[in-house]
Short mmCIF file of C-alpha atoms and ligand atoms in Angstrom, two decimals:
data_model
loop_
_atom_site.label_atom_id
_atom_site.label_comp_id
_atom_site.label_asym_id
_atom_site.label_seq_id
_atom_site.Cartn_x
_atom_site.Cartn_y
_atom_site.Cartn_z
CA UNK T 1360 -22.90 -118.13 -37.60
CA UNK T 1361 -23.45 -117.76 -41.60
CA UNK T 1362 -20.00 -116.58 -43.51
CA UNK T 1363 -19.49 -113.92 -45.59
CA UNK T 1364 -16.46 -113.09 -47.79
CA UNK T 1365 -15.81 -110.43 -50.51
CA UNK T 1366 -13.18 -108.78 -51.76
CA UNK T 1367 -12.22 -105.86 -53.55
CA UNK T 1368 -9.44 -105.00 -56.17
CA UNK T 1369 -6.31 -102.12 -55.12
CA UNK T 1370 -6.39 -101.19 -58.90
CA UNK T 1371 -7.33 -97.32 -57.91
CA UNK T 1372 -9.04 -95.67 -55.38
CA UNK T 1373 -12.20 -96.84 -53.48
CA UNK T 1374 -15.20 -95.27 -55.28
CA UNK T 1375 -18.49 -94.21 -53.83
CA UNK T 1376 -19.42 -97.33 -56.29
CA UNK T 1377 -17.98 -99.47 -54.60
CA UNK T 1378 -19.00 -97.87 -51.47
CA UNK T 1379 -22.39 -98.16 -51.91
CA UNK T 1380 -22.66 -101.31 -53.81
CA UNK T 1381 -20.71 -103.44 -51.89
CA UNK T 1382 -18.24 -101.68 -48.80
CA UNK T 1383 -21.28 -100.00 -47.05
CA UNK T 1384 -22.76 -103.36 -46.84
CA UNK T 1385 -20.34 -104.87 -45.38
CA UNK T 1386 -20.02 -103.01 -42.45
CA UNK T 1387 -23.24 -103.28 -41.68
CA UNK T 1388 -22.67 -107.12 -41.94
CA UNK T 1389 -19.59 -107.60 -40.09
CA UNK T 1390 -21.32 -107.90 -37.10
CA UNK T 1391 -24.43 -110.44 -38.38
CA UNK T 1392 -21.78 -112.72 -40.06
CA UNK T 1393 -18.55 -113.99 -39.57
CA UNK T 1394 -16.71 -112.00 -42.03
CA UNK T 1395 -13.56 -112.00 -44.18
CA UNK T 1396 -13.12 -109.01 -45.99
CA UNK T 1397 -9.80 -109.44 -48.68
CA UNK T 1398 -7.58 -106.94 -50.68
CA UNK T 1399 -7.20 -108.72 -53.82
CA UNK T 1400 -4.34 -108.09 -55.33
CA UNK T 1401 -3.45 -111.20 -57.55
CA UNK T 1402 -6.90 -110.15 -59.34
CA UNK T 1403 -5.11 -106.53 -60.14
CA UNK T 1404 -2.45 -108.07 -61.65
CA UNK T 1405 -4.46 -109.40 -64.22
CA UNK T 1406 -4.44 -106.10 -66.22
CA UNK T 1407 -1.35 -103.44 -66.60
CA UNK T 1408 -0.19 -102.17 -63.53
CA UNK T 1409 3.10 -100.76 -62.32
CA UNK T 1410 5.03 -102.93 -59.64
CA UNK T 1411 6.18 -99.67 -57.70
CA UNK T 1412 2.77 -99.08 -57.16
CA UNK T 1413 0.92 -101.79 -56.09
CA UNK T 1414 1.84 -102.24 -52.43
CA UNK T 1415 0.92 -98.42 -51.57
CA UNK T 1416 -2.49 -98.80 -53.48
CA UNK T 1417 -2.82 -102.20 -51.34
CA UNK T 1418 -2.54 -100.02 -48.27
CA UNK T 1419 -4.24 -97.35 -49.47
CA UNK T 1420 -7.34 -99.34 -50.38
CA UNK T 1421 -6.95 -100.78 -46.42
CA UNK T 1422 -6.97 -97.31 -44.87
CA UNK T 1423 -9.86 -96.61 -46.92
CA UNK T 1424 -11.69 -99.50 -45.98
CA UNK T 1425 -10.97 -99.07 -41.83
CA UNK T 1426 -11.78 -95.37 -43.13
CA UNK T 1427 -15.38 -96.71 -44.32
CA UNK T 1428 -16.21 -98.93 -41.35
CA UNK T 1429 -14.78 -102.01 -41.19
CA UNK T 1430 -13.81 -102.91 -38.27
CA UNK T 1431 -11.07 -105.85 -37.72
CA UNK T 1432 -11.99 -106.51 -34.22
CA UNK T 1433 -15.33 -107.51 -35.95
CA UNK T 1434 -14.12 -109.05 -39.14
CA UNK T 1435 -11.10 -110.33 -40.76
CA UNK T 1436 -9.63 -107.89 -43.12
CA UNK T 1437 -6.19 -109.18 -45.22
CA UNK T 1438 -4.21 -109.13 -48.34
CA UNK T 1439 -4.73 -112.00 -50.71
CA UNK T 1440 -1.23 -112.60 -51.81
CA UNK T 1441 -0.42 -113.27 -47.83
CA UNK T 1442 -2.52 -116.07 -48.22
CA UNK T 1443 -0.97 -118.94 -50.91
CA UNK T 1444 -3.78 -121.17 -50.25
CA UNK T 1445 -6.12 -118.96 -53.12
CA UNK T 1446 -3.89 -119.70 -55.73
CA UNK T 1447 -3.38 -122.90 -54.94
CA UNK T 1448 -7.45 -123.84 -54.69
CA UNK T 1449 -7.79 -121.71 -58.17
CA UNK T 1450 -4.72 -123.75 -59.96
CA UNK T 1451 -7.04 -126.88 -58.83
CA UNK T 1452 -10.63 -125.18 -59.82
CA UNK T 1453 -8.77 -124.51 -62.95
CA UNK T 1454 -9.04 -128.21 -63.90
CA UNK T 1455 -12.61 -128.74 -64.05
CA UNK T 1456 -13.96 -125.07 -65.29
CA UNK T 1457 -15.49 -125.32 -68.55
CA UNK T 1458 -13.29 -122.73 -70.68
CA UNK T 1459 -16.62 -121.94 -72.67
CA UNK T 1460 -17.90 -120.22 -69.64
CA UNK T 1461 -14.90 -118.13 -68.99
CA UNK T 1462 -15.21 -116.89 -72.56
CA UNK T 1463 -18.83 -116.17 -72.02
CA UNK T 1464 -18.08 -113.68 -69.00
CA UNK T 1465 -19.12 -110.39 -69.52
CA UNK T 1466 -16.05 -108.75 -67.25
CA UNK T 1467 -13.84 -110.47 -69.08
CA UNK T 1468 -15.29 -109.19 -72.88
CA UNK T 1469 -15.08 -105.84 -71.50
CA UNK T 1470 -11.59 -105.84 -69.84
CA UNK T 1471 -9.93 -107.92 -72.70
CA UNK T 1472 -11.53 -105.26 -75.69
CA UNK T 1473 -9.63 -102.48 -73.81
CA UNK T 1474 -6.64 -104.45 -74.28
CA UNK T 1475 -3.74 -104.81 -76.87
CA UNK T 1476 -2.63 -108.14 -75.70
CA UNK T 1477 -4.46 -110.08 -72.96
CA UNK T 1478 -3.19 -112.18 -70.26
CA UNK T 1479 -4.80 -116.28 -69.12
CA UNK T 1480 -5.26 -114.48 -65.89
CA UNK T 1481 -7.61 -112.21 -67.05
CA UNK T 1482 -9.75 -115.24 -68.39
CA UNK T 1483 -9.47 -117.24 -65.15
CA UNK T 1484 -9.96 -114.27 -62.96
CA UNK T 1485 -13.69 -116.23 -62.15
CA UNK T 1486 -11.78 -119.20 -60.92
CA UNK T 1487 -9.47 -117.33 -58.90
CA UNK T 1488 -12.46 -115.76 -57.46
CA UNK T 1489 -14.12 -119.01 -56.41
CA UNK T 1490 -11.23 -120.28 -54.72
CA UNK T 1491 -11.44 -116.90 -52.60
CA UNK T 1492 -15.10 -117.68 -51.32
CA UNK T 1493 -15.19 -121.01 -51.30
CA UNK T 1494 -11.90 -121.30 -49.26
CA UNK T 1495 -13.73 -119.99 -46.68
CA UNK T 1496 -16.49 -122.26 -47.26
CA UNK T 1497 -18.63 -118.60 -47.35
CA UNK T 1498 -22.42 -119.13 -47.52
CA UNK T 1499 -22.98 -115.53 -49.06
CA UNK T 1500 -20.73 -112.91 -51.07
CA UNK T 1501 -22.27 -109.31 -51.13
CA UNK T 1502 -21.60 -107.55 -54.01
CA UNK T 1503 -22.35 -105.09 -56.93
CA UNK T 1504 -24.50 -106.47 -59.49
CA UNK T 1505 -21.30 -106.43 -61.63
CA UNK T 1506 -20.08 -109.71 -59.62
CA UNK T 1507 -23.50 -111.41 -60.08
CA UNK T 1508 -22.06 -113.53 -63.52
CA UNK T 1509 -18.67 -114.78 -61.43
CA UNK T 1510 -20.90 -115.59 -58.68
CA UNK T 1511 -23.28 -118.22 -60.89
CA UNK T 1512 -20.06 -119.56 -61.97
CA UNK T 1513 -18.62 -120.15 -58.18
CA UNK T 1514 -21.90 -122.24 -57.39
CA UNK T 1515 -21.25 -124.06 -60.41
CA UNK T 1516 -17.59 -124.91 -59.74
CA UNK T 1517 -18.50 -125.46 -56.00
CA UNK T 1518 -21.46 -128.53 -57.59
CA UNK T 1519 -19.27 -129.57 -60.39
CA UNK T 1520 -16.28 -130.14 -57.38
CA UNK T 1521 -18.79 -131.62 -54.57
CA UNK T 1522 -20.25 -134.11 -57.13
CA UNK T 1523 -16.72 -135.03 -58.19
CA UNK T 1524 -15.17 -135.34 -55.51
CA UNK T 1525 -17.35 -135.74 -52.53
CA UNK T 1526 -18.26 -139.47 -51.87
CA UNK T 1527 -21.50 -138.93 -49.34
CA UNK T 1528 -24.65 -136.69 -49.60
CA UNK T 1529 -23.32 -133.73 -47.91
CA UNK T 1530 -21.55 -131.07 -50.45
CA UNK T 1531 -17.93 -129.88 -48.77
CA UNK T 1532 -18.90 -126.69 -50.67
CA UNK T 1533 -21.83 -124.61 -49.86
CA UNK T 1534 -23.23 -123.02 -52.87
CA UNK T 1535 -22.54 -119.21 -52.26
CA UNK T 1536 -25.37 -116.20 -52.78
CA UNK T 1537 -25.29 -112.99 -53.50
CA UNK T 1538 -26.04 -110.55 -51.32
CA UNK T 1539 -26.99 -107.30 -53.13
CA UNK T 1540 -27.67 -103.05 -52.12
CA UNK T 1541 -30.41 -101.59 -53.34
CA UNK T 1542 -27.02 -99.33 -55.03
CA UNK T 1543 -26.06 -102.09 -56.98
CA UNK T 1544 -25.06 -100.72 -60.08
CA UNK T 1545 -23.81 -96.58 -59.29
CA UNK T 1546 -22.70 -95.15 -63.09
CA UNK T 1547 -20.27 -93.28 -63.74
CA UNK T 1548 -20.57 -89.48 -63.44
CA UNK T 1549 -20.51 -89.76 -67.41
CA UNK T 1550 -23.70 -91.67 -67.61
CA UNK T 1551 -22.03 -93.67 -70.17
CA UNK T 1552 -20.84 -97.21 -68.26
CA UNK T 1553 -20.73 -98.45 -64.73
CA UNK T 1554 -18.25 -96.47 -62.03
CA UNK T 1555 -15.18 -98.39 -62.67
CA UNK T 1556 -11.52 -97.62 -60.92
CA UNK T 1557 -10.23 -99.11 -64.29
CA UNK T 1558 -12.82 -96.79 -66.12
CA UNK T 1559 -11.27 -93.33 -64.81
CA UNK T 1560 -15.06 -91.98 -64.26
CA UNK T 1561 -15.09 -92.35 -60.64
CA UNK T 1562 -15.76 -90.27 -57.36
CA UNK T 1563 -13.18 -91.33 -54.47
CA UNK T 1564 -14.30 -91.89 -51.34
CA UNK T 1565 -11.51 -89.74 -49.85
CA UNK T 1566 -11.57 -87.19 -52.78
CA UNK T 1567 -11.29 -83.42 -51.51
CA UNK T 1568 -15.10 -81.76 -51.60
CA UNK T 1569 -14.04 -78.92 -54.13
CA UNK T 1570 -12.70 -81.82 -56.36
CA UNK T 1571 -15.63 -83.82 -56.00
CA UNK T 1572 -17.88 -80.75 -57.08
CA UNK T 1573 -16.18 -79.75 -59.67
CA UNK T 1574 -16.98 -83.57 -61.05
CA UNK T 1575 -20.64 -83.34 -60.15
CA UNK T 1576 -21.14 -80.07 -61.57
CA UNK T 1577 -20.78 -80.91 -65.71
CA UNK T 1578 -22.83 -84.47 -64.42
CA UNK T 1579 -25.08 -85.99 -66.89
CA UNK T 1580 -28.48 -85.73 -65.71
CA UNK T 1581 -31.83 -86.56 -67.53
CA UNK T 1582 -30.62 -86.07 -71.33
CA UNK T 1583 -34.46 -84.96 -72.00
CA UNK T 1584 -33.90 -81.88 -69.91
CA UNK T 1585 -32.20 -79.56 -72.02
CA UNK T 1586 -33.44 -76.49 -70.89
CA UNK T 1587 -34.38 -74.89 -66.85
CA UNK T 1588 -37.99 -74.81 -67.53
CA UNK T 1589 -38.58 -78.74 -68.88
CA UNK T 1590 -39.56 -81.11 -66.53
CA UNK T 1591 -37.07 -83.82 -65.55
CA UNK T 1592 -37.61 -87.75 -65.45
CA UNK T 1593 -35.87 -88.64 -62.07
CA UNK T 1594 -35.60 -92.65 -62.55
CA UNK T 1595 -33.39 -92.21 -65.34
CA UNK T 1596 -31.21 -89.53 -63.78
CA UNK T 1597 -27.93 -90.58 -62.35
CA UNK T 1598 -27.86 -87.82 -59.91
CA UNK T 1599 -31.30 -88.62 -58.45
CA UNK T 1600 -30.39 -92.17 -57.84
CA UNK T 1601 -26.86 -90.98 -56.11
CA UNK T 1602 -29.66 -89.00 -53.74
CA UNK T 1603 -31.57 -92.03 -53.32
CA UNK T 1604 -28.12 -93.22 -52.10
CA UNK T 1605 -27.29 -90.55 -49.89
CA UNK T 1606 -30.03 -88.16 -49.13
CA UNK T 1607 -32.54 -88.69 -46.27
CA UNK T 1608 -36.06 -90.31 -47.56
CA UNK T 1609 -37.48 -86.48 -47.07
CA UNK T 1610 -35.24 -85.52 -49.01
CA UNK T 1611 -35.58 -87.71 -51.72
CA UNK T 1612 -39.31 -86.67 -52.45
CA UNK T 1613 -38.94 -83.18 -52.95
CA UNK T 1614 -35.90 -83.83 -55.16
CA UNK T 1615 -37.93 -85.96 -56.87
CA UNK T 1616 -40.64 -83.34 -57.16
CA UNK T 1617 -38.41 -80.13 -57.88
CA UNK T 1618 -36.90 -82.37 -61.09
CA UNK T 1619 -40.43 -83.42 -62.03
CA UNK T 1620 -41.98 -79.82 -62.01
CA UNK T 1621 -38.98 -78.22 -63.18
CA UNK T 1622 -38.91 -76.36 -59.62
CA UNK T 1623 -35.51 -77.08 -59.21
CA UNK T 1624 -32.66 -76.95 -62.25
CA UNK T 1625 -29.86 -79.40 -62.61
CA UNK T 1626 -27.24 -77.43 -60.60
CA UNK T 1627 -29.64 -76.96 -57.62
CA UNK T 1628 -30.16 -80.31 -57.16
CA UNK T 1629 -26.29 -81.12 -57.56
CA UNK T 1630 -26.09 -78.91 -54.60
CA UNK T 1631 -28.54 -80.49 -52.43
CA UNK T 1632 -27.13 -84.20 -53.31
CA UNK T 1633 -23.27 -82.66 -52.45
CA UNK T 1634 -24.35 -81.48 -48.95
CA UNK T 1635 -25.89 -84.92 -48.31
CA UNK T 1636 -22.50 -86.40 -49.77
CA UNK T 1637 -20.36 -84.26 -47.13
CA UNK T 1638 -22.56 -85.40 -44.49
CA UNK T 1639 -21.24 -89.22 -45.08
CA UNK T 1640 -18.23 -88.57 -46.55
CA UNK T 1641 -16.87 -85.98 -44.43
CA UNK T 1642 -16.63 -88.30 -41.34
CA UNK T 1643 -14.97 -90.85 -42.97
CA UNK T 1644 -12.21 -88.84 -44.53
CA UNK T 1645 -11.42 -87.32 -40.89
CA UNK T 1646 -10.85 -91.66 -40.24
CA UNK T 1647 -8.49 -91.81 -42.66
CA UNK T 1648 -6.13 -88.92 -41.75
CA UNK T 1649 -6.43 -91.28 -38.49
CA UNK T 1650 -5.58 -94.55 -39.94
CA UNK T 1651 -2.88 -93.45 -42.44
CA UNK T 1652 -0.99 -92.35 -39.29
CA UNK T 1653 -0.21 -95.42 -37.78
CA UNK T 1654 1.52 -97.57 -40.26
CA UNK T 1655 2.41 -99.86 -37.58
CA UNK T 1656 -0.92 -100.27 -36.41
CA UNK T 1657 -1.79 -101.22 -39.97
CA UNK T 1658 0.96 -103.91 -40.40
CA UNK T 1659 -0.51 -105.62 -37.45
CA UNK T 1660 -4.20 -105.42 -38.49
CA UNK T 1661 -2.79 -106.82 -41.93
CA UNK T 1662 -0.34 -109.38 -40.33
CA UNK T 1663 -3.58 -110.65 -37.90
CA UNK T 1664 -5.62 -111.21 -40.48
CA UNK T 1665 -3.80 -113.10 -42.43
CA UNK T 1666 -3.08 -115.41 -39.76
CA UNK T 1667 -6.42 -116.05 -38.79
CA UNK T 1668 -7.62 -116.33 -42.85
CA UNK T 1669 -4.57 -118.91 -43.39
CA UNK T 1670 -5.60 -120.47 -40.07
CA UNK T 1671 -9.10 -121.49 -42.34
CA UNK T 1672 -7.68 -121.55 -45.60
CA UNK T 1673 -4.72 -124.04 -45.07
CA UNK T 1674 -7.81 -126.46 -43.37
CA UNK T 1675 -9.64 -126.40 -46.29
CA UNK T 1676 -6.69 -126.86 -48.54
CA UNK T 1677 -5.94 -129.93 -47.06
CA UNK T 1678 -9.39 -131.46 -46.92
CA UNK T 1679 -9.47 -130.51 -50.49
CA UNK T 1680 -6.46 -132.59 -51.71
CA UNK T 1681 -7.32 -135.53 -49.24
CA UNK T 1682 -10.46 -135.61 -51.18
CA UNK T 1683 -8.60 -135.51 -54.82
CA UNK T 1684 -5.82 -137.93 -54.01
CA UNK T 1685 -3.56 -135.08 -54.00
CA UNK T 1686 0.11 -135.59 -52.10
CA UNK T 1687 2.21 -138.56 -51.54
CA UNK T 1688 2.82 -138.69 -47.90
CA UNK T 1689 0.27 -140.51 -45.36
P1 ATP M 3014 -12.02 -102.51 -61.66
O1 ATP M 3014 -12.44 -101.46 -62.68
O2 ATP M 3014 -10.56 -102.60 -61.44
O3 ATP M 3014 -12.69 -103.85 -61.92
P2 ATP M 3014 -14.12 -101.86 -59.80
O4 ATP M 3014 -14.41 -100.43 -59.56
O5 ATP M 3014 -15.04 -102.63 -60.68
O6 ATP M 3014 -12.60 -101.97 -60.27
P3 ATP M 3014 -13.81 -104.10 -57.99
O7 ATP M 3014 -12.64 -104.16 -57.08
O8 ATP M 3014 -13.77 -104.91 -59.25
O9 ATP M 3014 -14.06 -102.55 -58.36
O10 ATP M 3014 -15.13 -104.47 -57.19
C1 ATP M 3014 -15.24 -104.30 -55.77
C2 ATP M 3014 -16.70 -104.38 -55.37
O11 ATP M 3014 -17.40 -103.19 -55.78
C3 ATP M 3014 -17.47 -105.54 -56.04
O12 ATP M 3014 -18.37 -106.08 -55.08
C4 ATP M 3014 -18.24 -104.87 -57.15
O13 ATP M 3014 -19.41 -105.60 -57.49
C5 ATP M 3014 -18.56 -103.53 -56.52
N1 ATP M 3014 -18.74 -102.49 -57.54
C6 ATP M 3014 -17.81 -102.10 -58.45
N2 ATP M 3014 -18.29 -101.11 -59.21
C7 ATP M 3014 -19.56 -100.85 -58.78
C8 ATP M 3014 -20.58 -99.93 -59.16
N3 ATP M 3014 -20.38 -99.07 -60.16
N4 ATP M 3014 -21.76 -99.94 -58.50
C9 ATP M 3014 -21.98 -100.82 -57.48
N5 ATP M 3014 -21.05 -101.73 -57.06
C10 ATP M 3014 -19.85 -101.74 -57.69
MG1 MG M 3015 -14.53 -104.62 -61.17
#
């Protein structure tokens, strides 16, 4: 069976970004592929972040993720820092990544400009994130379009290692794809940049229905559309592609004709695209009050999968440094 591996960052809440661009995906997934699904936390550390609150975000970002769908009798879900073996592949990745290409990375121009003083990490971040996949040997990564950069890079560190290293034909590394939503790229309620946790212009995929109104009600929409009675362009409105997202396909049309004709204003079609947001979100915010309940259960779902990962990654870690002459004993 093909393998799949993402991950996501605890540095906020789960966003219906994320959600739809990558999370939603993956449930549907988990049960096609094999599946490792992994809380990265030593990526969250590459920016700010307050020690007292990183292991509650770490949970929180798991409840939210059981919350969503994933299932660990279906997939492996764990916490990168409970598995050593990422660092260690990274430290080793580190030695044959071109530093030009970090440089060129557009996640890491954006994240280092907001920045006073910026950390190696946050330039090797890309490395770090092709030790994750490739660990697992994955054949395919789905992800926001965001990720689609880091991923070229991976398949270039995963040649640039095979041809290296590997004496016969047959790469140890498989080159790994992307594996995109049609939501690939959900902006921020601002219309200004991408939904970003780090950004502050996000919708949580837990966050209470009044508070999640009172974000989409002062929404950019379709900047042409100043007043009620002009006609709207739906394909460059944020709202309408957040219906496209969440509204049925019937539904969909006729917003798409209301905005066009001027049938509909703004605020009416904010309404509509709310009640189709309850209709998903609601369900998976009555999980969570589940999940967050049993802590224990949690620990062992956690614990589990990072056996199993470490099971795979400690197996690849030590073809890896038979392959590069790496340790002493025979
Ligand atoms: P940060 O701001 O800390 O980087 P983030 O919101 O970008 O957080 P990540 O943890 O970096 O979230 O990414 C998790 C997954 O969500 C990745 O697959 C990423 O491509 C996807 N993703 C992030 N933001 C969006 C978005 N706005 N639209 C679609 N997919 C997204
Ligand atoms: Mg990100």
């Amino acid at each position: 069976m093909p393998r799949i591996f993402s991950g996501i960052q605890p540095s906020g809440e789960l966003h219906i970004g994320n959600y739809l661009g990558a999370v939603k995906n993956w449930v549907t997934l988990q049960r096609q592929y094999e599946s490792f699904i992994c809380i990265v936390d030593y990526h969250a550390i590459t920016v700010p972040y307050e020690a007292a609150d990183l292991r509650q975000r770490t949970r929180d970002m798991a409840i939210s993720l059981l919350a969503a769908g994933i299932d660990p009798s279906a997939c492996t879900l764990f916490v990168q820092s409970m598995v050593p073996e990422h660092t260690e592949l990274a430290w080793i990745f580190n030695t044959i990544t071109p530093l030009g290409e970090l440089e060129r990375q557009t996640q890491f121009k954006e994240k280092a400009g907001r920045q006073e003083s910026v950390a190696a990490g946050l330039l090797n971040y890309p490395v770090l994130q092709a030790a994750d996949i490739l660990l697992y040997k994955a054949d395919m990564v789905p992800v926001g379009e965001d990720q689609v950069q880091h991923l070229e890079l991976s398949r270039e560190i995963a040649r640039k290692w095979n041809s290296r290293f590997v004496p016969d034909a047959a790469p140890f590394f498989p080159e790994p794809k992307a594996l995109l939503t049609p939501a690939r790229r959900i902006m921020g309620l601002d219309g200004q940049a991408k939904m970003s946790k780090s950004l502050g212009n996000t919708v949580g995929l837990l966050e209470d229905p009044k508070d999640i109104w009172e974000k989409l009600r002062p929404a950019v929409t379709d900047p042409k559309r100043v007043r009620r009675t002009d006609p709207g362009t739906p394909e460059v409105c944020n709202i309408y592609h957040l219906h496209k997202a969440f509204s049925p396909a019937a539904t969909v049309e006729h917003v798409a004709v209301q905005c066009s004709t001027a049938g509909w204003g703004c605020i009416d079609c904010k309404k509509v695209l709310f009640e189709s947001m309850e209709n998903e979100l609601g369900p998976i915010r009555e999980r969570a009050i589940e999940v967050r309940a049993n802590a224990n259960k949690l620990d062992e779902i956690l614990g589990d999968g990072a056996a199993h990962a470490r099971s795979i990654a400690s197996a690849t870690i030590r073809e890896v440094k038979e392959l590069m002459g790496l340790s002493a004993t025979r």
